[in-house]
Amino acid sequence: MTGLDFTGLTVCPAQVWGGVRLVPLVREEPVPGLRLHREVYDRFGEVLVSPGIGYVSYIPHGLVADWSGEQSASYGTQLDTARPTGMAVVRHHRMVKRRPSKKGQQGGAVTRCRFLPLHLAMEGYLALHFGGPAIAWNQWSQEALRQGLSPRSEAAYLGLDVPGLADALRVFEIHPGQCGLLVYVADALAAAFVVPHPDDYRALHPTLLQDMYGELIHQYGHFGAPVPDFEARLGDERHIGTLADLRAAARAQERAWRESHDSVMVRELLGTSYSFERVYRMASFDMYRFLPPFRLDSGGQHIGELITDHKGRTAYLKTFRLAPAQIRRGHLLNSLAGNDWHLRRTAEQLGTTPEEIVRRIRAAGFGALLK
């Protein structure tokens, strides 16, 4: 598997609020055998991802995946615009943690797990070549050889801090059968969110306000101009004689908009080859997190997490758009690791000089790795 699959998901016409464009994703049938519900933390969290290595962030909630096959309703939630207060810390064990089965289930098989949405993906990005140099080249400090990239940090913004997003989500009209949403800010793809069941989406729709968004999206929210709304232009009115004609013409316009959207606006997400890491298996479902190729000559690039069914179809998806500086850091780390962290060989591959590679390392915030 190298790409994302939207088979079974249909794009509906967008709804616009200022510079925010929300594009619904609808399923004809829910994905059978998987449900999601929310656990509220609303605190800073520390996650022990491996012995001696911790991940610390504001973690508003976790998601519990249930593949028992019981079609129980998701827990409800509400649109909460309160920001986190205090410094209480919730300690979590692992990004993905199995949960005890529900009472009354026979056999005691594990049918639920808790995971931390987007933090699972961000931790994978932060752990990119986390061990640092594997060979003690002269340029690297003893700290780099002992500790690698530890500690490493990245900045993100709450959806509450993206101008217009709270109002757009509040007035958004949820479609029958809707199981997902594409969020654009100034027509830049900010996030994709997909769940297996319409009831799950209705319960989890407000959580988009507490998700993480990159620096670029935050800037676009402040400085981007309003985007044009979707309008169905019927053209020659002589062909519109009945309500059926009007309905057919409107549907043709919807198809044209959908084809334009899929070929242009969402191409950066669906047309990219990713590196996938499977992090959990849930009966016939698999959970992955993924990283982009970190190419400097392409547009927006996204990290995220994914649950697929036995046919490889997307049951759950959540993405985070990387800022240009984050893409450059990923590209630099991949280039160094691909050349055994040898500065001269890395410079030759990138068509530059070792001195320039040193400058890029310091500009990326990794200067402590160098002597």
PDB file of N, CA and C in Angstrom, residues 161-261:
ATOM      1  N   ASP A 161      -8.167  28.341  17.130  1.00  0.00           N
ATOM      2  CA  ASP A 161      -7.342  29.512  16.817  1.00  0.00           C
ATOM      3  C   ASP A 161      -7.261  29.796  15.324  1.00  0.00           C
ATOM      4  N   VAL A 162      -7.916  28.994  14.503  1.00  0.00           N
ATOM      5  CA  VAL A 162      -7.951  29.249  13.060  1.00  0.00           C
ATOM      6  C   VAL A 162      -9.169  30.130  12.773  1.00  0.00           C
ATOM      7  N   PRO A 163      -8.992  31.367  12.358  1.00  0.00           N
ATOM      8  CA  PRO A 163     -10.131  32.279  12.174  1.00  0.00           C
ATOM      9  C   PRO A 163     -11.179  31.711  11.216  1.00  0.00           C
ATOM     10  N   GLY A 164     -12.429  31.780  11.642  1.00  0.00           N
ATOM     11  CA  GLY A 164     -13.539  31.354  10.806  1.00  0.00           C
ATOM     12  C   GLY A 164     -13.910  29.899  10.930  1.00  0.00           C
ATOM     13  N   LEU A 165     -13.023  29.048  11.446  1.00  0.00           N
ATOM     14  CA  LEU A 165     -13.302  27.614  11.465  1.00  0.00           C
ATOM     15  C   LEU A 165     -14.437  27.273  12.429  1.00  0.00           C
ATOM     16  N   ALA A 166     -14.451  27.889  13.613  1.00  0.00           N
ATOM     17  CA  ALA A 166     -15.508  27.596  14.589  1.00  0.00           C
ATOM     18  C   ALA A 166     -16.877  27.961  14.032  1.00  0.00           C
ATOM     19  N   ASP A 167     -16.989  29.134  13.399  1.00  0.00           N
ATOM     20  CA  ASP A 167     -18.274  29.537  12.827  1.00  0.00           C
ATOM     21  C   ASP A 167     -18.668  28.629  11.672  1.00  0.00           C
ATOM     22  N   ALA A 168     -17.702  28.256  10.842  1.00  0.00           N
ATOM     23  CA  ALA A 168     -18.000  27.392   9.703  1.00  0.00           C
ATOM     24  C   ALA A 168     -18.532  26.037  10.168  1.00  0.00           C
ATOM     25  N   LEU A 169     -17.914  25.445  11.190  1.00  0.00           N
ATOM     26  CA  LEU A 169     -18.367  24.151  11.688  1.00  0.00           C
ATOM     27  C   LEU A 169     -19.714  24.272  12.400  1.00  0.00           C
ATOM     28  N   ARG A 170     -19.969  25.427  13.014  1.00  0.00           N
ATOM     29  CA  ARG A 170     -21.224  25.604  13.741  1.00  0.00           C
ATOM     30  C   ARG A 170     -22.423  25.680  12.788  1.00  0.00           C
ATOM     31  N   VAL A 171     -22.261  26.354  11.665  1.00  0.00           N
ATOM     32  CA  VAL A 171     -23.386  26.521  10.743  1.00  0.00           C
ATOM     33  C   VAL A 171     -23.408  25.451   9.650  1.00  0.00           C
ATOM     34  N   PHE A 172     -22.444  24.561   9.659  1.00  0.00           N
ATOM     35  CA  PHE A 172     -22.330  23.540   8.619  1.00  0.00           C
ATOM     36  C   PHE A 172     -23.538  22.607   8.639  1.00  0.00           C
ATOM     37  N   GLU A 173     -24.059  22.307   7.463  1.00  0.00           N
ATOM     38  CA  GLU A 173     -25.193  21.395   7.324  1.00  0.00           C
ATOM     39  C   GLU A 173     -24.680  19.979   7.091  1.00  0.00           C
ATOM     40  N   ILE A 174     -24.923  19.098   8.045  1.00  0.00           N
ATOM     41  CA  ILE A 174     -24.466  17.709   7.931  1.00  0.00           C
ATOM     42  C   ILE A 174     -25.419  16.938   7.018  1.00  0.00           C
ATOM     43  N   HIS A 175     -24.872  16.245   6.037  1.00  0.00           N
ATOM     44  CA  HIS A 175     -25.672  15.523   5.054  1.00  0.00           C
ATOM     45  C   HIS A 175     -26.107  14.159   5.599  1.00  0.00           C
ATOM     46  N   PRO A 176     -27.220  13.629   5.129  1.00  0.00           N
ATOM     47  CA  PRO A 176     -27.559  12.228   5.435  1.00  0.00           C
ATOM     48  C   PRO A 176     -26.468  11.302   4.884  1.00  0.00           C
ATOM     49  N   GLY A 177     -26.031  10.376   5.721  1.00  0.00           N
ATOM     50  CA  GLY A 177     -24.986   9.456   5.303  1.00  0.00           C
ATOM     51  C   GLY A 177     -23.585  10.028   5.329  1.00  0.00           C
ATOM     52  N   GLN A 178     -23.406  11.245   5.872  1.00  0.00           N
ATOM     53  CA  GLN A 178     -22.068  11.843   5.870  1.00  0.00           C
ATOM     54  C   GLN A 178     -21.157  11.122   6.849  1.00  0.00           C
ATOM     55  N   CYS A 179     -19.969  10.760   6.358  1.00  0.00           N
ATOM     56  CA  CYS A 179     -18.978  10.055   7.170  1.00  0.00           C
ATOM     57  C   CYS A 179     -17.617  10.741   7.137  1.00  0.00           C
ATOM     58  N   GLY A 180     -17.560  11.955   6.613  1.00  0.00           N
ATOM     59  CA  GLY A 180     -16.265  12.601   6.561  1.00  0.00           C
ATOM     60  C   GLY A 180     -16.354  14.037   6.108  1.00  0.00           C
ATOM     61  N   LEU A 181     -15.202  14.718   6.155  1.00  0.00           N
ATOM     62  CA  LEU A 181     -15.144  16.128   5.805  1.00  0.00           C
ATOM     63  C   LEU A 181     -13.725  16.469   5.358  1.00  0.00           C
ATOM     64  N   LEU A 182     -13.637  17.290   4.316  1.00  0.00           N
ATOM     65  CA  LEU A 182     -12.375  17.893   3.902  1.00  0.00           C
ATOM     66  C   LEU A 182     -12.436  19.370   4.268  1.00  0.00           C
ATOM     67  N   VAL A 183     -11.447  19.850   5.003  1.00  0.00           N
ATOM     68  CA  VAL A 183     -11.413  21.231   5.469  1.00  0.00           C
ATOM     69  C   VAL A 183     -10.369  21.994   4.653  1.00  0.00           C
ATOM     70  N   TYR A 184     -10.811  23.069   4.009  1.00  0.00           N
ATOM     71  CA  TYR A 184      -9.919  23.953   3.266  1.00  0.00           C
ATOM     72  C   TYR A 184      -9.939  25.332   3.914  1.00  0.00           C
ATOM     73  N   VAL A 185      -8.780  25.949   4.001  1.00  0.00           N
ATOM     74  CA  VAL A 185      -8.670  27.335   4.464  1.00  0.00           C
ATOM     75  C   VAL A 185      -7.934  28.100   3.370  1.00  0.00           C
ATOM     76  N   ALA A 186      -8.573  29.145   2.832  1.00  0.00           N
ATOM     77  CA  ALA A 186      -8.056  29.866   1.664  1.00  0.00           C
ATOM     78  C   ALA A 186      -7.791  28.884   0.525  1.00  0.00           C
ATOM     79  N   ASP A 187      -8.644  27.877   0.418  1.00  0.00           N
ATOM     80  CA  ASP A 187      -8.593  26.814  -0.591  1.00  0.00           C
ATOM     81  C   ASP A 187      -7.305  26.004  -0.541  1.00  0.00           C
ATOM     82  N   ALA A 188      -6.615  25.997   0.586  1.00  0.00           N
ATOM     83  CA  ALA A 188      -5.524  25.068   0.850  1.00  0.00           C
ATOM     84  C   ALA A 188      -6.065  23.952   1.737  1.00  0.00           C
ATOM     85  N   LEU A 189      -5.831  22.708   1.355  1.00  0.00           N
ATOM     86  CA  LEU A 189      -6.352  21.577   2.122  1.00  0.00           C
ATOM     87  C   LEU A 189      -5.703  21.551   3.496  1.00  0.00           C
ATOM     88  N   ALA A 190      -6.512  21.767   4.531  1.00  0.00           N
ATOM     89  CA  ALA A 190      -6.007  21.814   5.900  1.00  0.00           C
ATOM     90  C   ALA A 190      -6.065  20.451   6.573  1.00  0.00           C
ATOM     91  N   ALA A 191      -7.145  19.685   6.329  1.00  0.00           N
ATOM     92  CA  ALA A 191      -7.319  18.416   7.027  1.00  0.00           C
ATOM     93  C   ALA A 191      -8.355  17.576   6.306  1.00  0.00           C
ATOM     94  N   ALA A 192      -8.190  16.267   6.432  1.00  0.00           N
ATOM     95  CA  ALA A 192      -9.196  15.297   5.994  1.00  0.00           C
ATOM     96  C   ALA A 192      -9.590  14.476   7.207  1.00  0.00           C
ATOM     97  N   PHE A 193     -10.891  14.218   7.321  1.00  0.00           N
ATOM     98  CA  PHE A 193     -11.419  13.472   8.466  1.00  0.00           C
ATOM     99  C   PHE A 193     -12.476  12.515   7.952  1.00  0.00           C
ATOM    100  N   VAL A 194     -12.294  11.208   8.219  1.00  0.00           N
ATOM    101  CA  VAL A 194     -13.218  10.169   7.760  1.00  0.00           C
ATOM    102  C   VAL A 194     -13.461   9.204   8.904  1.00  0.00           C
ATOM    103  N   VAL A 195     -14.712   8.783   9.075  1.00  0.00           N
ATOM    104  CA  VAL A 195     -15.086   7.791  10.089  1.00  0.00           C
ATOM    105  C   VAL A 195     -15.951   6.723   9.427  1.00  0.00           C
ATOM    106  N   PRO A 196     -16.164   5.589  10.091  1.00  0.00           N
ATOM    107  CA  PRO A 196     -16.886   4.492   9.432  1.00  0.00           C
ATOM    108  C   PRO A 196     -18.393   4.646   9.368  1.00  0.00           C
ATOM    109  N   HIS A 197     -19.009   5.427  10.271  1.00  0.00           N
ATOM    110  CA  HIS A 197     -20.471   5.421  10.385  1.00  0.00           C
ATOM    111  C   HIS A 197     -20.997   6.854  10.509  1.00  0.00           C
ATOM    112  N   PRO A 198     -22.139   7.186   9.906  1.00  0.00           N
ATOM    113  CA  PRO A 198     -22.680   8.547  10.026  1.00  0.00           C
ATOM    114  C   PRO A 198     -22.927   8.986  11.464  1.00  0.00           C
ATOM    115  N   ASP A 199     -23.362   8.072  12.340  1.00  0.00           N
ATOM    116  CA  ASP A 199     -23.565   8.448  13.743  1.00  0.00           C
ATOM    117  C   ASP A 199     -22.254   8.836  14.410  1.00  0.00           C
ATOM    118  N   ASP A 200     -21.177   8.150  14.038  1.00  0.00           N
ATOM    119  CA  ASP A 200     -19.864   8.520  14.561  1.00  0.00           C
ATOM    120  C   ASP A 200     -19.501   9.928  14.118  1.00  0.00           C
ATOM    121  N   TYR A 201     -19.790  10.236  12.840  1.00  0.00           N
ATOM    122  CA  TYR A 201     -19.431  11.567  12.352  1.00  0.00           C
ATOM    123  C   TYR A 201     -20.212  12.653  13.088  1.00  0.00           C
ATOM    124  N   ARG A 202     -21.503  12.454  13.269  1.00  0.00           N
ATOM    125  CA  ARG A 202     -22.298  13.467  13.954  1.00  0.00           C
ATOM    126  C   ARG A 202     -21.784  13.722  15.369  1.00  0.00           C
ATOM    127  N   ALA A 203     -21.341  12.669  16.035  1.00  0.00           N
ATOM    128  CA  ALA A 203     -20.827  12.830  17.398  1.00  0.00           C
ATOM    129  C   ALA A 203     -19.443  13.471  17.421  1.00  0.00           C
ATOM    130  N   LEU A 204     -18.644  13.210  16.385  1.00  0.00           N
ATOM    131  CA  LEU A 204     -17.250  13.650  16.395  1.00  0.00           C
ATOM    132  C   LEU A 204     -17.015  14.913  15.575  1.00  0.00           C
ATOM    133  N   HIS A 205     -18.011  15.389  14.848  1.00  0.00           N
ATOM    134  CA  HIS A 205     -17.861  16.600  14.029  1.00  0.00           C
ATOM    135  C   HIS A 205     -17.281  17.776  14.827  1.00  0.00           C
ATOM    136  N   PRO A 206     -17.746  18.070  16.044  1.00  0.00           N
ATOM    137  CA  PRO A 206     -17.195  19.221  16.780  1.00  0.00           C
ATOM    138  C   PRO A 206     -15.738  19.052  17.181  1.00  0.00           C
ATOM    139  N   THR A 207     -15.212  17.824  17.210  1.00  0.00           N
ATOM    140  CA  THR A 207     -13.826  17.631  17.641  1.00  0.00           C
ATOM    141  C   THR A 207     -12.830  18.233  16.663  1.00  0.00           C
ATOM    142  N   LEU A 208     -13.280  18.573  15.444  1.00  0.00           N
ATOM    143  CA  LEU A 208     -12.378  19.226  14.493  1.00  0.00           C
ATOM    144  C   LEU A 208     -11.858  20.549  15.045  1.00  0.00           C
ATOM    145  N   LEU A 209     -12.611  21.164  15.971  1.00  0.00           N
ATOM    146  CA  LEU A 209     -12.151  22.410  16.587  1.00  0.00           C
ATOM    147  C   LEU A 209     -10.987  22.190  17.537  1.00  0.00           C
ATOM    148  N   GLN A 210     -10.834  20.986  18.053  1.00  0.00           N
ATOM    149  CA  GLN A 210      -9.764  20.708  19.013  1.00  0.00           C
ATOM    150  C   GLN A 210      -8.625  19.914  18.390  1.00  0.00           C
ATOM    151  N   ASP A 211      -8.683  19.726  17.076  1.00  0.00           N
ATOM    152  CA  ASP A 211      -7.576  19.089  16.372  1.00  0.00           C
ATOM    153  C   ASP A 211      -6.431  20.072  16.178  1.00  0.00           C
ATOM    154  N   MET A 212      -5.282  19.544  15.751  1.00  0.00           N
ATOM    155  CA  MET A 212      -4.110  20.365  15.480  1.00  0.00           C
ATOM    156  C   MET A 212      -4.123  20.812  14.021  1.00  0.00           C
ATOM    157  N   TYR A 213      -3.681  22.049  13.799  1.00  0.00           N
ATOM    158  CA  TYR A 213      -3.526  22.597  12.456  1.00  0.00           C
ATOM    159  C   TYR A 213      -2.169  23.286  12.366  1.00  0.00           C
ATOM    160  N   GLY A 214      -1.562  23.221  11.201  1.00  0.00           N
ATOM    161  CA  GLY A 214      -0.218  23.738  11.036  1.00  0.00           C
ATOM    162  C   GLY A 214      -0.156  25.254  10.963  1.00  0.00           C
ATOM    163  N   GLU A 215       1.064  25.764  11.036  1.00  0.00           N
ATOM    164  CA  GLU A 215       1.295  27.207  11.026  1.00  0.00           C
ATOM    165  C   GLU A 215       0.771  27.849   9.748  1.00  0.00           C
ATOM    166  N   LEU A 216       0.943  27.175   8.610  1.00  0.00           N
ATOM    167  CA  LEU A 216       0.493  27.743   7.342  1.00  0.00           C
ATOM    168  C   LEU A 216      -1.013  27.945   7.338  1.00  0.00           C
ATOM    169  N   ILE A 217      -1.766  26.974   7.853  1.00  0.00           N
ATOM    170  CA  ILE A 217      -3.223  27.089   7.899  1.00  0.00           C
ATOM    171  C   ILE A 217      -3.635  28.224   8.823  1.00  0.00           C
ATOM    172  N   HIS A 218      -2.954  28.378   9.934  1.00  0.00           N
ATOM    173  CA  HIS A 218      -3.234  29.480  10.855  1.00  0.00           C
ATOM    174  C   HIS A 218      -3.025  30.819  10.160  1.00  0.00           C
ATOM    175  N   GLN A 219      -1.943  30.947   9.387  1.00  0.00           N
ATOM    176  CA  GLN A 219      -1.673  32.187   8.671  1.00  0.00           C
ATOM    177  C   GLN A 219      -2.715  32.431   7.583  1.00  0.00           C
ATOM    178  N   TYR A 220      -3.071  31.382   6.850  1.00  0.00           N
ATOM    179  CA  TYR A 220      -4.088  31.537   5.802  1.00  0.00           C
ATOM    180  C   TYR A 220      -5.424  31.977   6.392  1.00  0.00           C
ATOM    181  N   GLY A 221      -5.751  31.465   7.589  1.00  0.00           N
ATOM    182  CA  GLY A 221      -6.991  31.876   8.219  1.00  0.00           C
ATOM    183  C   GLY A 221      -7.020  33.358   8.540  1.00  0.00           C
ATOM    184  N   HIS A 222      -5.850  33.909   8.888  1.00  0.00           N
ATOM    185  CA  HIS A 222      -5.779  35.328   9.219  1.00  0.00           C
ATOM    186  C   HIS A 222      -5.721  36.217   7.977  1.00  0.00           C
ATOM    187  N   PHE A 223      -4.999  35.776   6.960  1.00  0.00           N
ATOM    188  CA  PHE A 223      -4.700  36.680   5.853  1.00  0.00           C
ATOM    189  C   PHE A 223      -5.371  36.281   4.532  1.00  0.00           C
ATOM    190  N   GLY A 224      -5.969  35.087   4.468  1.00  0.00           N
ATOM    191  CA  GLY A 224      -6.596  34.655   3.232  1.00  0.00           C
ATOM    192  C   GLY A 224      -7.915  35.387   2.991  1.00  0.00           C
ATOM    193  N   ALA A 225      -8.203  35.637   1.715  1.00  0.00           N
ATOM    194  CA  ALA A 225      -9.453  36.303   1.345  1.00  0.00           C
ATOM    195  C   ALA A 225     -10.595  35.290   1.321  1.00  0.00           C
ATOM    196  N   PRO A 226     -11.853  35.745   1.392  1.00  0.00           N
ATOM    197  CA  PRO A 226     -12.989  34.828   1.254  1.00  0.00           C
ATOM    198  C   PRO A 226     -12.909  34.057  -0.059  1.00  0.00           C
ATOM    199  N   VAL A 227     -13.352  32.811  -0.036  1.00  0.00           N
ATOM    200  CA  VAL A 227     -13.298  31.964  -1.226  1.00  0.00           C
ATOM    201  C   VAL A 227     -14.683  31.919  -1.872  1.00  0.00           C
ATOM    202  N   PRO A 228     -14.750  31.695  -3.187  1.00  0.00           N
ATOM    203  CA  PRO A 228     -16.060  31.667  -3.857  1.00  0.00           C
ATOM    204  C   PRO A 228     -16.864  30.439  -3.470  1.00  0.00           C
ATOM    205  N   ASP A 229     -18.161  30.612  -3.355  1.00  0.00           N
ATOM    206  CA  ASP A 229     -19.059  29.513  -3.024  1.00  0.00           C
ATOM    207  C   ASP A 229     -19.371  28.701  -4.273  1.00  0.00           C
ATOM    208  N   PHE A 230     -19.845  27.460  -4.061  1.00  0.00           N
ATOM    209  CA  PHE A 230     -20.281  26.618  -5.176  1.00  0.00           C
ATOM    210  C   PHE A 230     -21.608  27.147  -5.718  1.00  0.00           C
ATOM    211  N   GLU A 231     -21.658  27.368  -7.027  1.00  0.00           N
ATOM    212  CA  GLU A 231     -22.886  27.804  -7.680  1.00  0.00           C
ATOM    213  C   GLU A 231     -23.141  26.918  -8.889  1.00  0.00           C
ATOM    214  N   ALA A 232     -24.370  26.470  -9.045  1.00  0.00           N
ATOM    215  CA  ALA A 232     -24.753  25.666 -10.214  1.00  0.00           C
ATOM    216  C   ALA A 232     -25.217  26.599 -11.317  1.00  0.00           C
ATOM    217  N   ARG A 233     -24.462  26.657 -12.400  1.00  0.00           N
ATOM    218  CA  ARG A 233     -24.810  27.505 -13.543  1.00  0.00           C
ATOM    219  C   ARG A 233     -25.418  26.610 -14.614  1.00  0.00           C
ATOM    220  N   LEU A 234     -26.672  26.859 -14.938  1.00  0.00           N
ATOM    221  CA  LEU A 234     -27.420  25.957 -15.812  1.00  0.00           C
ATOM    222  C   LEU A 234     -27.292  26.302 -17.278  1.00  0.00           C
ATOM    223  N   GLY A 235     -26.749  27.449 -17.620  1.00  0.00           N
ATOM    224  CA  GLY A 235     -26.493  27.767 -19.019  1.00  0.00           C
ATOM    225  C   GLY A 235     -27.762  28.077 -19.796  1.00  0.00           C
ATOM    226  N   ASP A 236     -27.951  27.424 -20.943  1.00  0.00           N
ATOM    227  CA  ASP A 236     -29.065  27.705 -21.850  1.00  0.00           C
ATOM    228  C   ASP A 236     -30.370  27.258 -21.227  1.00  0.00           C
ATOM    229  N   GLU A 237     -31.207  28.218 -20.851  1.00  0.00           N
ATOM    230  CA  GLU A 237     -32.450  27.898 -20.158  1.00  0.00           C
ATOM    231  C   GLU A 237     -33.496  27.265 -21.076  1.00  0.00           C
ATOM    232  N   ARG A 238     -33.275  27.279 -22.402  1.00  0.00           N
ATOM    233  CA  ARG A 238     -34.255  26.704 -23.308  1.00  0.00           C
ATOM    234  C   ARG A 238     -34.405  25.201 -23.119  1.00  0.00           C
ATOM    235  N   HIS A 239     -33.341  24.568 -22.532  1.00  0.00           N
ATOM    236  CA  HIS A 239     -33.391  23.122 -22.320  1.00  0.00           C
ATOM    237  C   HIS A 239     -34.054  22.768 -20.991  1.00  0.00           C
ATOM    238  N   ILE A 240     -34.435  23.777 -20.182  1.00  0.00           N
ATOM    239  CA  ILE A 240     -35.066  23.527 -18.889  1.00  0.00           C
ATOM    240  C   ILE A 240     -36.563  23.767 -19.041  1.00  0.00           C
ATOM    241  N   GLY A 241     -37.328  22.686 -19.176  1.00  0.00           N
ATOM    242  CA  GLY A 241     -38.763  22.820 -19.354  1.00  0.00           C
ATOM    243  C   GLY A 241     -39.582  22.269 -18.216  1.00  0.00           C
ATOM    244  N   THR A 242     -38.996  21.354 -17.428  1.00  0.00           N
ATOM    245  CA  THR A 242     -39.708  20.720 -16.325  1.00  0.00           C
ATOM    246  C   THR A 242     -38.807  20.680 -15.099  1.00  0.00           C
ATOM    247  N   LEU A 243     -39.409  20.307 -13.972  1.00  0.00           N
ATOM    248  CA  LEU A 243     -38.612  20.132 -12.756  1.00  0.00           C
ATOM    249  C   LEU A 243     -37.582  19.026 -12.921  1.00  0.00           C
ATOM    250  N   ALA A 244     -37.941  17.987 -13.671  1.00  0.00           N
ATOM    251  CA  ALA A 244     -36.988  16.907 -13.924  1.00  0.00           C
ATOM    252  C   ALA A 244     -35.776  17.419 -14.698  1.00  0.00           C
ATOM    253  N   ASP A 245     -36.018  18.305 -15.680  1.00  0.00           N
ATOM    254  CA  ASP A 245     -34.904  18.904 -16.420  1.00  0.00           C
ATOM    255  C   ASP A 245     -34.023  19.739 -15.496  1.00  0.00           C
ATOM    256  N   LEU A 246     -34.667  20.501 -14.627  1.00  0.00           N
ATOM    257  CA  LEU A 246     -33.911  21.335 -13.686  1.00  0.00           C
ATOM    258  C   LEU A 246     -33.070  20.480 -12.749  1.00  0.00           C
ATOM    259  N   ARG A 247     -33.672  19.389 -12.248  1.00  0.00           N
ATOM    260  CA  ARG A 247     -32.942  18.486 -11.346  1.00  0.00           C
ATOM    261  C   ARG A 247     -31.758  17.846 -12.065  1.00  0.00           C
ATOM    262  N   ALA A 248     -31.962  17.404 -13.301  1.00  0.00           N
ATOM    263  CA  ALA A 248     -30.885  16.766 -14.059  1.00  0.00           C
ATOM    264  C   ALA A 248     -29.747  17.751 -14.331  1.00  0.00           C
ATOM    265  N   ALA A 249     -30.106  19.004 -14.647  1.00  0.00           N
ATOM    266  CA  ALA A 249     -29.075  20.001 -14.910  1.00  0.00           C
ATOM    267  C   ALA A 249     -28.274  20.312 -13.648  1.00  0.00           C
ATOM    268  N   ALA A 250     -28.957  20.399 -12.501  1.00  0.00           N
ATOM    269  CA  ALA A 250     -28.258  20.675 -11.244  1.00  0.00           C
ATOM    270  C   ALA A 250     -27.325  19.523 -10.881  1.00  0.00           C
ATOM    271  N   ARG A 251     -27.773  18.289 -11.099  1.00  0.00           N
ATOM    272  CA  ARG A 251     -26.917  17.140 -10.791  1.00  0.00           C
ATOM    273  C   ARG A 251     -25.708  17.086 -11.720  1.00  0.00           C
ATOM    274  N   ALA A 252     -25.903  17.496 -12.968  1.00  0.00           N
ATOM    275  CA  ALA A 252     -24.766  17.541 -13.887  1.00  0.00           C
ATOM    276  C   ALA A 252     -23.725  18.543 -13.412  1.00  0.00           C
ATOM    277  N   GLN A 253     -24.177  19.684 -12.877  1.00  0.00           N
ATOM    278  CA  GLN A 253     -23.256  20.669 -12.335  1.00  0.00           C
ATOM    279  C   GLN A 253     -22.531  20.131 -11.097  1.00  0.00           C
ATOM    280  N   GLU A 254     -23.244  19.372 -10.272  1.00  0.00           N
ATOM    281  CA  GLU A 254     -22.603  18.767  -9.108  1.00  0.00           C
ATOM    282  C   GLU A 254     -21.522  17.778  -9.541  1.00  0.00           C
ATOM    283  N   ARG A 255     -21.810  16.976 -10.566  1.00  0.00           N
ATOM    284  CA  ARG A 255     -20.799  16.027 -11.057  1.00  0.00           C
ATOM    285  C   ARG A 255     -19.583  16.759 -11.600  1.00  0.00           C
ATOM    286  N   ALA A 256     -19.817  17.853 -12.328  1.00  0.00           N
ATOM    287  CA  ALA A 256     -18.704  18.616 -12.882  1.00  0.00           C
ATOM    288  C   ALA A 256     -17.843  19.201 -11.759  1.00  0.00           C
ATOM    289  N   TRP A 257     -18.512  19.731 -10.708  1.00  0.00           N
ATOM    290  CA  TRP A 257     -17.746  20.278  -9.586  1.00  0.00           C
ATOM    291  C   TRP A 257     -16.966  19.177  -8.878  1.00  0.00           C
ATOM    292  N   ARG A 258     -17.580  17.993  -8.715  1.00  0.00           N
ATOM    293  CA  ARG A 258     -16.908  16.878  -8.037  1.00  0.00           C
ATOM    294  C   ARG A 258     -15.666  16.444  -8.819  1.00  0.00           C
ATOM    295  N   GLU A 259     -15.792  16.347 -10.127  1.00  0.00           N
ATOM    296  CA  GLU A 259     -14.642  15.939 -10.947  1.00  0.00           C
ATOM    297  C   GLU A 259     -13.534  16.983 -10.869  1.00  0.00           C
ATOM    298  N   SER A 260     -13.908  18.266 -10.882  1.00  0.00           N
ATOM    299  CA  SER A 260     -12.906  19.325 -10.764  1.00  0.00           C
ATOM    300  C   SER A 260     -12.221  19.273  -9.402  1.00  0.00           C
ATOM    301  N   HIS A 261     -13.000  19.076  -8.342  1.00  0.00           N
ATOM    302  CA  HIS A 261     -12.436  18.984  -6.994  1.00  0.00           C
ATOM    303  C   HIS A 261     -11.467  17.821  -6.882  1.00  0.00           C
TER     304      HIS A 261
END
